[in-house]
CSV table of C-alpha atoms in Angstrom, one decimal:
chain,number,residue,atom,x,y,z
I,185,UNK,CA,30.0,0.5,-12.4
I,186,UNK,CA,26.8,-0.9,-10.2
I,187,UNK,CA,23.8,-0.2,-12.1
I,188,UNK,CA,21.0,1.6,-10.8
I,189,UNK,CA,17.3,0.5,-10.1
I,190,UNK,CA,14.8,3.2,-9.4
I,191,UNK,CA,11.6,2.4,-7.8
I,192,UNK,CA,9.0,4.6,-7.7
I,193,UNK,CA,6.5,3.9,-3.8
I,194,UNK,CA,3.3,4.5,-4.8
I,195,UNK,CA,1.5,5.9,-1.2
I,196,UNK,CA,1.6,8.2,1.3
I,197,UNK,CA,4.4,7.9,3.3
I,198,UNK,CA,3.5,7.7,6.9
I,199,UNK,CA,6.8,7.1,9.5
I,200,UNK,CA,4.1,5.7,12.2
I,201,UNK,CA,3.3,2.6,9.8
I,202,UNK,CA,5.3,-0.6,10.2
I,203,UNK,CA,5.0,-1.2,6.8
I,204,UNK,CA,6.3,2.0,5.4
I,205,UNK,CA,9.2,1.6,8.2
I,206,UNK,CA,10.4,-1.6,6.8
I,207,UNK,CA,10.3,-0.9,3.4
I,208,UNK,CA,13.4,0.9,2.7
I,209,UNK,CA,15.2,-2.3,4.8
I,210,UNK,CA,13.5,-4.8,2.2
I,211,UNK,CA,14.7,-2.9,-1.3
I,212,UNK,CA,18.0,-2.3,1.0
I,213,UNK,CA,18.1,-6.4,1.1
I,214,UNK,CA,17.0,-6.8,-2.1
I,215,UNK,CA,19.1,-5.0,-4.0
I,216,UNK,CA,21.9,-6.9,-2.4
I,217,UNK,CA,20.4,-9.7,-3.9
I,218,UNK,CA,20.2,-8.4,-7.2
I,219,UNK,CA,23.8,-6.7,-7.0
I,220,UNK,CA,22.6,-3.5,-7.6
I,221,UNK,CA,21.7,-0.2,-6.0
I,222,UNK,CA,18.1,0.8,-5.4
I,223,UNK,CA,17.4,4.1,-5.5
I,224,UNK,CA,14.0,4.4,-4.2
I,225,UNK,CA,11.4,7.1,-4.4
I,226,UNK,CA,8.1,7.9,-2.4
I,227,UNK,CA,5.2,9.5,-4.9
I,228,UNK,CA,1.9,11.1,-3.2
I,229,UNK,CA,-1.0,9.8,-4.7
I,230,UNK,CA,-2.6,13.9,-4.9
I,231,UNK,CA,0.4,13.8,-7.5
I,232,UNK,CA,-0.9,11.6,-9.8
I,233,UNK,CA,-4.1,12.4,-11.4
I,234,UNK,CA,-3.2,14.6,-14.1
I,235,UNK,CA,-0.6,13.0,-15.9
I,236,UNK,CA,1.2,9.7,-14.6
I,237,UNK,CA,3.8,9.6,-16.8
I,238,UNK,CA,5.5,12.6,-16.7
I,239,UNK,CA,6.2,11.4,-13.2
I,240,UNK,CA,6.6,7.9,-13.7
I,241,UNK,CA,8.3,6.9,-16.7
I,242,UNK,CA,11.8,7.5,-15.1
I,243,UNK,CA,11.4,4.3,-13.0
I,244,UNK,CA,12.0,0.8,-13.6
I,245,UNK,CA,9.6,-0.5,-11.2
I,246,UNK,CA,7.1,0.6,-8.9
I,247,UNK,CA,5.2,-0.6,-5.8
I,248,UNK,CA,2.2,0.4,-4.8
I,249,UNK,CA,2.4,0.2,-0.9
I,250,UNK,CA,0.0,-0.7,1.9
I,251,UNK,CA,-1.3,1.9,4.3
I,252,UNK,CA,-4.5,2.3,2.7
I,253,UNK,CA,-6.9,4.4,2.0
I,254,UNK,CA,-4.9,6.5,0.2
I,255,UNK,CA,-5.1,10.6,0.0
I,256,UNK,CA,-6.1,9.7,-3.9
I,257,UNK,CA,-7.9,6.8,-4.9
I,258,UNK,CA,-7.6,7.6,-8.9
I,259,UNK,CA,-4.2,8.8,-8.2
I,260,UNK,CA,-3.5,5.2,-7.3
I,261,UNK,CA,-4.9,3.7,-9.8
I,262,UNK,CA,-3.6,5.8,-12.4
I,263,UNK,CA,0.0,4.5,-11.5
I,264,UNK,CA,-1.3,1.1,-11.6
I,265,UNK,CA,-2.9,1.6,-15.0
I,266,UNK,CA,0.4,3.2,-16.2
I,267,UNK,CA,2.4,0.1,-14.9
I,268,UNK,CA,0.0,-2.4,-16.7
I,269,UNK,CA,0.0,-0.8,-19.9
I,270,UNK,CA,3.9,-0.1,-20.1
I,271,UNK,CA,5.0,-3.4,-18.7
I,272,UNK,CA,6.7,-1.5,-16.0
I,273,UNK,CA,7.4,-4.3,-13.0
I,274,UNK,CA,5.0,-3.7,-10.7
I,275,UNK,CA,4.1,-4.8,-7.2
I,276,UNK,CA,1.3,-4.2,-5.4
I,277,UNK,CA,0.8,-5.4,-1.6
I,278,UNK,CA,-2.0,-5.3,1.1
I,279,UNK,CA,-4.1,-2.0,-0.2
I,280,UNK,CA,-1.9,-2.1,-3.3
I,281,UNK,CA,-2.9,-5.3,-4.3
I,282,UNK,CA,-6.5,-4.8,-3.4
I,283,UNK,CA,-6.2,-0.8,-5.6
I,284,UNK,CA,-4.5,-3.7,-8.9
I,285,UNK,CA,-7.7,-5.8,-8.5
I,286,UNK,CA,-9.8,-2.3,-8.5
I,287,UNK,CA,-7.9,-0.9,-11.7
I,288,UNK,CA,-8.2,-4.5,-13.5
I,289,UNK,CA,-11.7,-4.3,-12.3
I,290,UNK,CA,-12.4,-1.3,-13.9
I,291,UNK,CA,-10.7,-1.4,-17.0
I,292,UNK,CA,-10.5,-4.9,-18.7
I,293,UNK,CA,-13.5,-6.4,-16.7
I,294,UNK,CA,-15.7,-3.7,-17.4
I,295,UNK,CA,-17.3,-3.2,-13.8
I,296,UNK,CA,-18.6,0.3,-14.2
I,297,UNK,CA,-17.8,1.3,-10.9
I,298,UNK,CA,-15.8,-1.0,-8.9
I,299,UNK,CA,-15.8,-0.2,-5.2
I,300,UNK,CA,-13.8,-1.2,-2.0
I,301,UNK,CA,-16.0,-1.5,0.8
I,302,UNK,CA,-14.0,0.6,3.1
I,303,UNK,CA,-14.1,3.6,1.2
I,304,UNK,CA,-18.3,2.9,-0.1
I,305,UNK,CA,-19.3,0.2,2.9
I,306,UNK,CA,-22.6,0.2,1.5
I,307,UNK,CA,-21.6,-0.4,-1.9
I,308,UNK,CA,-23.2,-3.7,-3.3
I,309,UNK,CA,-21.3,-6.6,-4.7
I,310,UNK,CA,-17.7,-4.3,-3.9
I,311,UNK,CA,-15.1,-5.9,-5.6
I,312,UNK,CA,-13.1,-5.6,-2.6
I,313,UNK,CA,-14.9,-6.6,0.9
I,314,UNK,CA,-14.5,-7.1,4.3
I,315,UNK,CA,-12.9,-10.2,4.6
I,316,UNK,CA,-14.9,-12.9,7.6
I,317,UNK,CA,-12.0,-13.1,10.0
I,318,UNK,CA,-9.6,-9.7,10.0
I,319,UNK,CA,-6.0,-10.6,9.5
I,320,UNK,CA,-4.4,-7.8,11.6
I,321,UNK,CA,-1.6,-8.4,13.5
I,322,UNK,CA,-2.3,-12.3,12.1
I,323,UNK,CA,0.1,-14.8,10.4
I,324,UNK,CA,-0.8,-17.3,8.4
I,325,UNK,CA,0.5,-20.3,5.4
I,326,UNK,CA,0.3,-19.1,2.0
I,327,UNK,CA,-0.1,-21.8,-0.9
I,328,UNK,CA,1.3,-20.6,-4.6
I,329,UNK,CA,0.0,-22.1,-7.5
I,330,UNK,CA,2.0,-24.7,-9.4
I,331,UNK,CA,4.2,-22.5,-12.2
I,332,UNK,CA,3.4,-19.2,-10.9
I,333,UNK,CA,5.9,-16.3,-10.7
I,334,UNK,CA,5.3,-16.6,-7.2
I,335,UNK,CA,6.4,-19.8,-6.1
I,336,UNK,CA,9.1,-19.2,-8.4
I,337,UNK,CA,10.7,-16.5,-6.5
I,338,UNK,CA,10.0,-18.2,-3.3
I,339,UNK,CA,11.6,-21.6,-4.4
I,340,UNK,CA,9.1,-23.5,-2.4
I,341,UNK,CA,5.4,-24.6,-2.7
I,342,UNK,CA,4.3,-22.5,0.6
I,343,UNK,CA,5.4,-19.7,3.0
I,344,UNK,CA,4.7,-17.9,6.2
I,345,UNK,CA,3.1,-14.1,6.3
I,346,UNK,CA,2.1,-11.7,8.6
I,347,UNK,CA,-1.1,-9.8,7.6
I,348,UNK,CA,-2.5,-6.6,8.7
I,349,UNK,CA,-5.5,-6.3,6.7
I,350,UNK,CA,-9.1,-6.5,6.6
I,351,UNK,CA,-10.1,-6.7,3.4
I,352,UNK,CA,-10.0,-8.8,0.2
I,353,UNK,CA,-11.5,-9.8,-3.3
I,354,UNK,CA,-14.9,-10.3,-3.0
I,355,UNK,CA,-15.7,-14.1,-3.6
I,356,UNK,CA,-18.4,-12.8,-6.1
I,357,UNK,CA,-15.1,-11.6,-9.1
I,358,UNK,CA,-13.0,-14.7,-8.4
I,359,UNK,CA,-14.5,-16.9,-11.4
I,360,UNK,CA,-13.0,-13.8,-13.5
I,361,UNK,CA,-9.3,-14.9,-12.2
I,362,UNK,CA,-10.1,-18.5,-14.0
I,363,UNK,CA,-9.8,-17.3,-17.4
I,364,UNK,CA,-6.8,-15.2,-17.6
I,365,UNK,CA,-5.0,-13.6,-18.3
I,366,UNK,CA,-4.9,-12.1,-14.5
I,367,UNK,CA,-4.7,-15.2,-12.8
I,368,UNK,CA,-4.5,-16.2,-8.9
I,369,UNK,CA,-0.8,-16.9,-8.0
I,370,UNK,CA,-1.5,-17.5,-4.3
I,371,UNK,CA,-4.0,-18.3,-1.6
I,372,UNK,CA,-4.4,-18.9,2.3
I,373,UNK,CA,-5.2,-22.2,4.1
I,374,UNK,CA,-8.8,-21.5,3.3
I,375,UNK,CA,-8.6,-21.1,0.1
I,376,UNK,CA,-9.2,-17.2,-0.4
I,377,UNK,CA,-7.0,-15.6,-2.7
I,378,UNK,CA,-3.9,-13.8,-1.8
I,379,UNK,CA,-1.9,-13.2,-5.0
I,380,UNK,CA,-2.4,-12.4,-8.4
I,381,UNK,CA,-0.1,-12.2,-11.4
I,382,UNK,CA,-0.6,-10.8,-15.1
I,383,UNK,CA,0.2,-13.6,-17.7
I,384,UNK,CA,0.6,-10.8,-20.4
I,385,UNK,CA,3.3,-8.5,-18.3
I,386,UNK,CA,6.9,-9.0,-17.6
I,387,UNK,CA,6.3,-9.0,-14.3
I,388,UNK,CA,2.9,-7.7,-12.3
């Protein structure tokens, strides 16, 4: 009998964005891969507040989406949190990666209130800004670190990836990534970082 992986989509599902269109296609792929089936499962961030679990505990893995800003910022984060703290798998790309960086932000680094600069543009020292060229509709090399889970799965030292984003970790946090146990997994040709992955978690 094929087992069965259920992953929970953190976001709100929009059938205009090329992302949320190509997602089902990618766990489809996947899957294969894996020799499995993938049931997947979109979850509005409004749904989330209250009590994360109840809702998420049933899934193996979940993957907070791009599309932001989300309906629910601490919706969001809550399923991030719940993720880190369980060792659920966890994957977090364009706004999800930037709302993992927020929740870390927050909750081991101690930033009282970390902001993203296109929700608070006139926050100061946001942990995530505007990056200094926009990346939408851009491709561009991606370098993973030596060892990293990242190049790992990738089997190779560097890739190609389309972007559509505009924002990123503010330069200011990225002597935090030095210490562990978050640690940068990947960056672009300039150097600014792309990828992060939890040392401490199965797989984040």
């Amino acid at each position: 009998m094929t087992r069965v992986v259920r992953i929970a989509l953190i976001g709100d599902y929009n059938s205009t964005a090329k992302a949320h269109q190509g997602i089902p296609r990618a766990l489809s792929l996947a899957s294969k891969r894996g020799e499995c089936d993938c049931a997947w499962e979109w979850i509005h961030t409004s749904t989330l507040t209250d009590n994360p679990a109840e809702q998420l505990a049933r899934f193996r893995g979940l993957w907070c989406v791009p599309a932001s800003p989300y309906a629910n910022t601490r919706g969001a984060l809550a399923a991030i949190r719940f993720a880190r703290q369980t060792g659920r798998p966890f994957l977090g790309t364009c706004g999800g990666f930037q709302h993992a960086l927020l929740e870390y932000a927050e909750a081991v680094w101690d930033v009282a209130h970390p902001a993203h600069a296109e929700l608070d543009p006139d926050a100061v020292d946001p942990v995530i800004s505007p990056l200094v060229c926009s990346l939408v509709e851009e491709s561009g090399e991606i370098r993973f670190e030596s060892g990293s889970r990242l190049a790992s799965i990738y089997g190779t030292a560097t890739a190609t990836e389309e972007y559509h984003c505009r924002y990123g970790l503010n330069p200011v946090y990225c002597e935090r990534l030095a210490s562990g146990p978050l640690r940068v997994s990947a960056r672009d040709a300039t150097g600014d970082v792309r990828g992060v992955e939890l040392d401490s978690h199965p797989f984040y």
